[in-house]
């Protein structure tokens, strides 16, 4: 098992609770199985995953366990317990090598456990629909940016809300709706509202697909009470409380699944199936990952297809990348790689 650190610059720095981020740092993990090389990526995002240093330590443990055990994959995965980004890298490296050895694209290899997904015959998924995301701006600029995204072919646009008053956000939505009468709109408050604001929003929001994370992450019962007139999607709550708690409390109509935060592509596919079995629709997104993890998230979405528009159009946030992108975004969709494995060429070296 080989571990290579990497850093890729962001086009624009973004501010997190833990400070300003100007690049995405992580690790590539390379393994060999049945003569095939597989590559995995760990791009930790504290708040969603372990820290960079904890990820590095977990991968070192995984490499030692891998070298010491005949059951090397099981031992390496066990060494990543509590470090989801590290586990994501190890499991993706193995899933990629396995899919290559089977001669299947990663999504069909991942989907093979699902009786509904017949890998022998049909089951191919050409594209996955993706949403554009528009950040905070005044009403006019918001409407213009959404208009540009729809002109680029996006049918679904997510607006970030909660940075200004609810009345100001409602004005942004009114201006946007006027600009794009037919587009599907969703909003993401990232937990910024209190219950009173969320209640007001619930009756004042125009027709939208859903409101994502209106309240702080721990508020599962309060989210359950908000459901009804407007569908509720949960993102931060899934990371904080776990998918099971979200499903048991019937807190969401939609759950946002991030393979990096869930600890692996196979865990994300399994989470998506579990959500759907409970009547909750999954949506797959990245954690602003580099090309190996971003493409793997496309395969997760394809393994769960058909899905609502997913948050996979995030490659533009990076000013450079680790390899050419095999899953480009165009016309509101991302093309699913149909070659063997993840579809990203192995990094140069050795
Ligand atoms: Mg979100």
Coordinates of C-alpha atoms and ligand atoms in Angstrom, one line a residue:
X1 CA 0.0 0.0 0.0
X2 CA 1.4 3.4 -1.0
X3 CA 0.4 6.7 0.5
X4 CA 1.1 10.0 -1.2
X5 CA 0.2 13.4 0.2
X6 CA -1.3 16.0 -2.1
X7 CA -2.5 19.6 -2.1
X8 CA -4.7 21.3 -4.7
X9 CA -5.5 25.0 -4.7
X10 CA -9.0 26.3 -4.5
X11 CA -10.1 28.9 -7.0
X12 CA -11.5 31.1 -4.2
X13 CA -10.7 30.6 -0.5
X14 CA -13.6 29.5 1.6
X15 CA -14.3 30.3 5.3
X16 CA -15.1 27.4 7.6
X17 CA -15.8 27.4 11.3
X18 CA -12.1 26.4 11.7
X19 CA -10.7 29.2 9.6
X20 CA -10.0 30.1 6.0
X21 CA -9.2 27.3 3.6
X22 CA -7.2 28.1 0.5
X23 CA -6.4 24.5 -0.7
X24 CA -7.7 21.0 -0.3
X25 CA -5.0 18.6 1.2
X26 CA -5.2 14.9 1.4
X27 CA -3.7 11.6 0.5
X28 CA -3.8 9.1 -2.4
X29 CA -3.7 5.5 -1.4
X30 CA -2.6 3.0 -4.1
X31 CA -3.0 -0.8 -3.7
X32 CA -2.7 -3.8 -6.0
X33 CA -5.1 -6.7 -6.3
X34 CA -5.2 -9.5 -8.9
X35 CA -2.6 -7.6 -10.9
X36 CA -4.8 -4.5 -11.0
X37 CA -3.8 -1.2 -9.4
X38 CA -6.5 0.7 -7.5
X39 CA -6.3 4.3 -6.3
X40 CA -8.3 5.8 -3.4
X41 CA -8.4 9.4 -2.1
X42 CA -8.7 10.8 1.4
X43 CA -9.5 14.5 1.5
X44 CA -10.4 15.3 5.1
X45 CA -12.8 18.2 5.9
X46 CA -12.9 18.7 9.7
X47 CA -16.5 19.1 10.8
X48 CA -17.4 16.3 8.4
X49 CA -14.4 14.0 8.9
X50 CA -11.3 13.7 11.0
X51 CA -8.5 16.3 10.7
X52 CA -5.6 16.1 8.2
X53 CA -3.2 14.9 11.0
X54 CA -5.6 12.3 12.3
X55 CA -6.2 11.1 8.7
X56 CA -2.4 10.8 8.2
X57 CA -2.1 8.8 11.4
X58 CA -4.9 6.4 10.5
X59 CA -3.4 5.8 7.0
X60 CA 0.0 5.0 8.6
X61 CA -1.8 2.5 10.9
X62 CA -3.6 1.1 7.9
X63 CA -0.4 0.6 5.9
X64 CA 1.2 -1.2 8.8
X65 CA -1.8 -3.4 9.3
X66 CA -1.9 -4.1 5.6
X67 CA 1.7 -5.2 5.5
X68 CA 1.3 -7.4 8.6
X69 CA -1.8 -9.3 7.8
X70 CA -2.8 -11.9 5.2
X71 CA -6.4 -10.4 5.4
X72 CA -4.8 -7.1 4.3
X73 CA -8.0 -5.3 3.2
X74 CA -9.9 -6.2 6.3
X75 CA -7.0 -5.3 8.5
X76 CA -6.4 -2.0 6.8
X77 CA -10.1 -1.0 6.9
X78 CA -10.2 -1.9 10.6
X79 CA -7.2 0.4 11.3
X80 CA -9.2 3.3 9.9
X81 CA -12.0 3.0 12.5
X82 CA -13.1 6.5 13.5
X83 CA -11.3 8.2 10.5
X84 CA -13.9 8.2 7.7
X85 CA -11.7 10.0 5.1
X86 CA -8.9 7.5 5.6
X87 CA -11.3 4.7 5.4
X88 CA -12.8 6.2 2.2
X89 CA -9.3 6.2 0.6
X90 CA -8.5 2.5 1.5
X91 CA -11.9 1.2 0.6
X92 CA -11.9 3.1 -2.7
X93 CA -8.5 1.8 -3.6
X94 CA -9.7 -1.7 -3.1
X95 CA -13.1 -1.1 -4.8
X96 CA -11.3 0.4 -7.8
X97 CA -8.9 -2.5 -8.1
X98 CA -11.7 -5.0 -7.7
X99 CA -13.8 -3.4 -10.4
X100 CA -10.8 -3.3 -12.8
X101 CA -10.2 -7.0 -12.1
X102 CA -13.9 -7.7 -12.9
X103 CA -13.7 -5.6 -16.0
X104 CA -16.6 -3.4 -14.8
X105 CA -17.0 0.3 -14.2
X106 CA -16.9 1.1 -10.5
X107 CA -20.7 1.8 -10.2
X108 CA -21.6 -1.5 -11.7
X109 CA -19.2 -3.3 -9.5
X110 CA -20.6 -1.5 -6.5
X111 CA -24.2 -2.1 -7.6
X112 CA -23.6 -5.8 -8.0
X113 CA -25.0 -6.6 -4.5
X114 CA -28.3 -5.1 -5.4
X115 CA -30.8 -7.5 -6.9
X116 CA -32.4 -4.5 -8.7
X117 CA -29.1 -3.8 -10.5
X118 CA -28.4 -6.5 -13.0
X119 CA -24.7 -6.3 -13.9
X120 CA -24.9 -9.0 -16.5
X121 CA -27.4 -7.4 -18.8
X122 CA -28.7 -3.8 -18.8
X123 CA -27.9 -1.6 -15.8
X124 CA -25.7 0.9 -17.5
X125 CA -26.2 4.6 -16.4
X126 CA -24.9 7.2 -18.8
X127 CA -25.3 10.4 -16.8
X128 CA -26.3 11.6 -13.4
X129 CA -28.2 14.9 -13.0
X130 CA -26.4 17.5 -11.0
X131 CA -27.4 20.8 -9.4
X132 CA -25.6 24.2 -9.7
X133 CA -25.0 26.0 -6.4
X134 CA -25.4 29.7 -6.0
X135 CA -24.0 31.3 -2.8
X136 CA -25.1 34.4 -0.9
X137 CA -25.6 37.6 -3.0
X138 CA -28.2 40.3 -3.3
X139 CA -31.5 39.6 -5.0
X140 CA -30.4 40.9 -8.4
X141 CA -27.0 39.1 -8.5
X142 CA -28.6 35.9 -7.2
X143 CA -31.2 35.9 -10.0
X144 CA -28.5 36.6 -12.6
X145 CA -26.3 33.8 -11.3
X146 CA -29.2 31.3 -11.3
X147 CA -30.1 32.5 -14.8
X148 CA -26.6 31.8 -16.0
X149 CA -26.6 28.3 -14.5
X150 CA -30.0 27.5 -16.2
X151 CA -28.6 28.9 -19.5
X152 CA -25.7 26.5 -19.0
X153 CA -28.1 23.6 -18.9
X154 CA -28.7 23.1 -15.2
X155 CA -32.4 22.2 -14.4
X156 CA -31.9 22.3 -10.7
X157 CA -30.2 25.1 -8.7
X158 CA -29.4 25.2 -5.0
X159 CA -29.4 28.6 -3.3
X160 CA -27.5 29.1 -0.1
X161 CA -29.7 31.0 2.3
X162 CA -29.5 32.0 6.0
X163 CA -26.6 34.5 5.7
X164 CA -29.2 37.4 5.7
X165 CA -32.7 38.0 7.0
X166 CA -35.5 35.7 5.9
X167 CA -37.2 38.6 4.2
X168 CA -34.0 39.3 2.2
X169 CA -33.7 35.6 1.3
X170 CA -37.4 35.6 0.2
X171 CA -36.7 38.6 -2.0
X172 CA -33.8 36.7 -3.5
X173 CA -36.1 33.7 -4.2
X174 CA -38.8 36.0 -5.7
X175 CA -36.3 37.6 -8.1
X176 CA -34.9 34.2 -9.0
X177 CA -38.3 32.6 -9.7
X178 CA -39.1 35.5 -12.0
X179 CA -35.9 34.9 -13.9
X180 CA -36.3 31.1 -14.2
X181 CA -40.0 30.2 -13.9
X182 CA -39.4 26.5 -14.8
X183 CA -36.2 25.6 -13.0
X184 CA -36.2 23.4 -9.9
X185 CA -35.0 25.4 -6.9
X186 CA -33.8 24.1 -3.6
X187 CA -32.4 26.1 -0.7
X188 CA -29.7 25.2 1.9
X189 CA -29.6 27.1 5.2
X190 CA -26.7 25.1 6.6
X191 CA -28.5 25.1 10.0
X192 CA -28.6 28.9 10.2
X193 CA -32.3 29.3 11.2
X194 CA -34.0 29.0 14.6
X195 CA -37.3 27.2 14.9
X196 CA -39.4 30.5 14.6
X197 CA -37.5 31.5 11.4
X198 CA -37.9 28.0 9.9
X199 CA -41.6 28.0 10.7
X200 CA -42.0 31.4 9.0
X201 CA -40.0 30.2 6.0
X202 CA -42.1 27.0 5.8
X203 CA -45.2 29.1 5.1
X204 CA -43.6 31.9 3.1
X205 CA -41.2 29.9 0.8
X206 CA -42.4 29.7 -2.9
X207 CA -42.7 26.3 -4.5
X208 CA -39.3 24.7 -4.1
X209 CA -38.0 21.1 -4.2
X210 CA -36.8 21.2 -0.6
X211 CA -35.2 23.2 2.2
X212 CA -31.9 21.7 3.3
X213 CA -30.7 21.7 6.9
X214 CA -33.0 24.5 8.1
X215 CA -32.0 24.0 11.8
X216 CA -28.9 23.1 13.6
X217 CA -27.7 19.5 13.2
X218 CA -28.8 18.0 16.5
X219 CA -32.5 19.1 16.1
X220 CA -34.0 15.9 14.7
X221 CA -37.5 16.1 16.3
X222 CA -37.8 19.8 15.4
X223 CA -36.9 18.9 11.7
X224 CA -39.5 16.1 11.8
X225 CA -42.1 18.7 12.9
X226 CA -41.2 21.0 10.0
X227 CA -41.9 18.4 7.3
X228 CA -45.1 18.7 5.4
X229 CA -45.7 21.8 3.4
X230 CA -42.0 21.9 2.4
X231 CA -39.8 18.9 2.1
X232 CA -36.8 18.8 4.4
X233 CA -33.4 17.5 3.4
X234 CA -30.8 16.8 6.0
X235 CA -27.0 17.0 5.5
X236 CA -25.1 18.2 8.6
X237 CA -27.6 16.1 10.7
X238 CA -26.6 12.9 8.9
X239 CA -22.9 13.5 9.8
X240 CA -23.7 14.6 13.4
X241 CA -26.4 12.1 14.4
X242 CA -25.9 9.3 11.9
X243 CA -28.3 8.1 9.2
X244 CA -30.1 5.6 11.5
X245 CA -31.2 8.4 13.9
X246 CA -32.4 10.5 11.0
X247 CA -34.5 7.7 9.6
X248 CA -35.8 6.5 13.0
X249 CA -37.0 10.0 14.0
X250 CA -38.5 10.5 10.5
X251 CA -36.7 13.9 10.4
X252 CA -36.1 14.1 6.6
X253 CA -37.7 13.6 3.2
X254 CA -34.2 13.6 1.6
X255 CA -30.8 12.8 3.0
X256 CA -27.5 14.2 1.6
X257 CA -24.9 11.5 1.5
X258 CA -21.2 12.4 1.3
X259 CA -19.1 9.3 0.7
X260 CA -16.0 10.9 2.3
X261 CA -17.9 11.6 5.5
X262 CA -19.6 8.2 5.5
X263 CA -16.2 6.4 5.3
X264 CA -16.4 4.9 1.8
X265 CA -18.1 4.4 -1.5
X266 CA -19.6 1.0 -0.5
X267 CA -20.9 2.6 2.8
X268 CA -22.5 5.4 0.8
X269 CA -24.3 3.0 -1.6
X270 CA -25.5 1.0 1.4
X271 CA -26.7 4.1 3.1
X272 CA -28.6 5.2 0.0
X273 CA -30.3 1.9 -0.2
X274 CA -31.2 2.0 3.5
X275 CA -32.6 5.5 3.1
X276 CA -34.7 4.5 0.1
X277 CA -36.1 1.4 1.9
X278 CA -37.3 3.8 4.6
X279 CA -39.0 6.0 2.0
X280 CA -36.3 8.7 2.1
X281 CA -34.7 9.9 -1.1
X282 CA -30.8 10.1 -1.2
X283 CA -28.8 12.8 -2.9
X284 CA -25.0 12.3 -3.3
X285 CA -22.5 15.1 -2.9
X286 CA -18.8 15.6 -2.5
X287 CA -16.8 17.4 0.2
X288 CA -14.9 19.5 -2.4
X289 CA -12.7 16.5 -3.2
X290 CA -10.0 16.0 -5.9
X291 CA -10.7 14.0 -9.0
X292 CA -10.4 10.5 -7.6
X293 CA -13.0 11.0 -4.8
X294 CA -15.2 13.2 -6.9
X295 CA -15.4 10.6 -9.7
X296 CA -16.0 7.9 -7.1
X297 CA -19.0 9.9 -5.8
X298 CA -20.4 10.0 -9.4
X299 CA -20.1 6.2 -9.4
X300 CA -22.0 6.1 -6.0
X301 CA -24.8 8.2 -7.5
X302 CA -24.9 6.0 -10.6
X303 CA -25.1 2.8 -8.5
X304 CA -28.2 4.4 -6.8
X305 CA -29.7 5.8 -10.0
X306 CA -32.2 7.3 -10.7
X307 CA -31.6 10.1 -8.2
X308 CA -32.7 13.7 -7.9
X309 CA -29.9 16.2 -9.0
X310 CA -26.8 15.6 -7.0
X311 CA -24.1 18.0 -5.7
X312 CA -21.3 16.6 -7.8
X313 CA -20.5 19.7 -9.9
X314 CA -17.7 20.8 -7.6
X315 CA -14.6 20.3 -9.7
X316 CA -14.8 24.0 -10.8
X317 CA -13.9 24.9 -7.2
X318 CA -10.4 23.6 -7.7
X319 CA -7.7 25.7 -9.6
X320 CA -5.7 22.5 -10.4
X321 CA -6.3 18.8 -10.0
X322 CA -4.5 15.5 -9.7
X323 CA -5.5 14.0 -13.1
X324 CA -7.7 14.8 -16.1
X325 CA -11.4 14.7 -15.1
X326 CA -13.1 11.6 -16.7
X327 CA -16.6 12.8 -15.6
X328 CA -17.1 16.3 -16.9
X329 CA -20.2 18.3 -16.2
X330 CA -22.3 19.5 -19.1
X331 CA -25.9 20.4 -19.7
X332 CA -26.8 19.8 -16.0
X333 CA -25.5 16.3 -16.0
X334 CA -22.2 14.5 -15.3
X335 CA -21.1 11.7 -17.7
X336 CA -20.5 8.5 -15.8
X337 CA -17.2 6.8 -16.8
X338 CA -17.9 3.5 -18.5
X339 CA -14.3 2.1 -18.5
X340 CA -12.9 -0.3 -15.9
X341 CA -12.8 0.9 -12.3
X342 CA -13.2 4.5 -11.2
X343 CA -12.0 5.7 -14.7
X344 CA -9.3 8.1 -13.4
X345 CA -5.8 7.3 -14.6
X346 CA -3.3 6.2 -11.9
X347 CA -1.1 9.1 -10.7
X348 CA 2.4 9.3 -12.2
X349 CA 5.3 8.0 -10.1
X350 CA 7.5 5.0 -9.6
Ligands
LIG1 MG1 -25.6 21.1 2.6

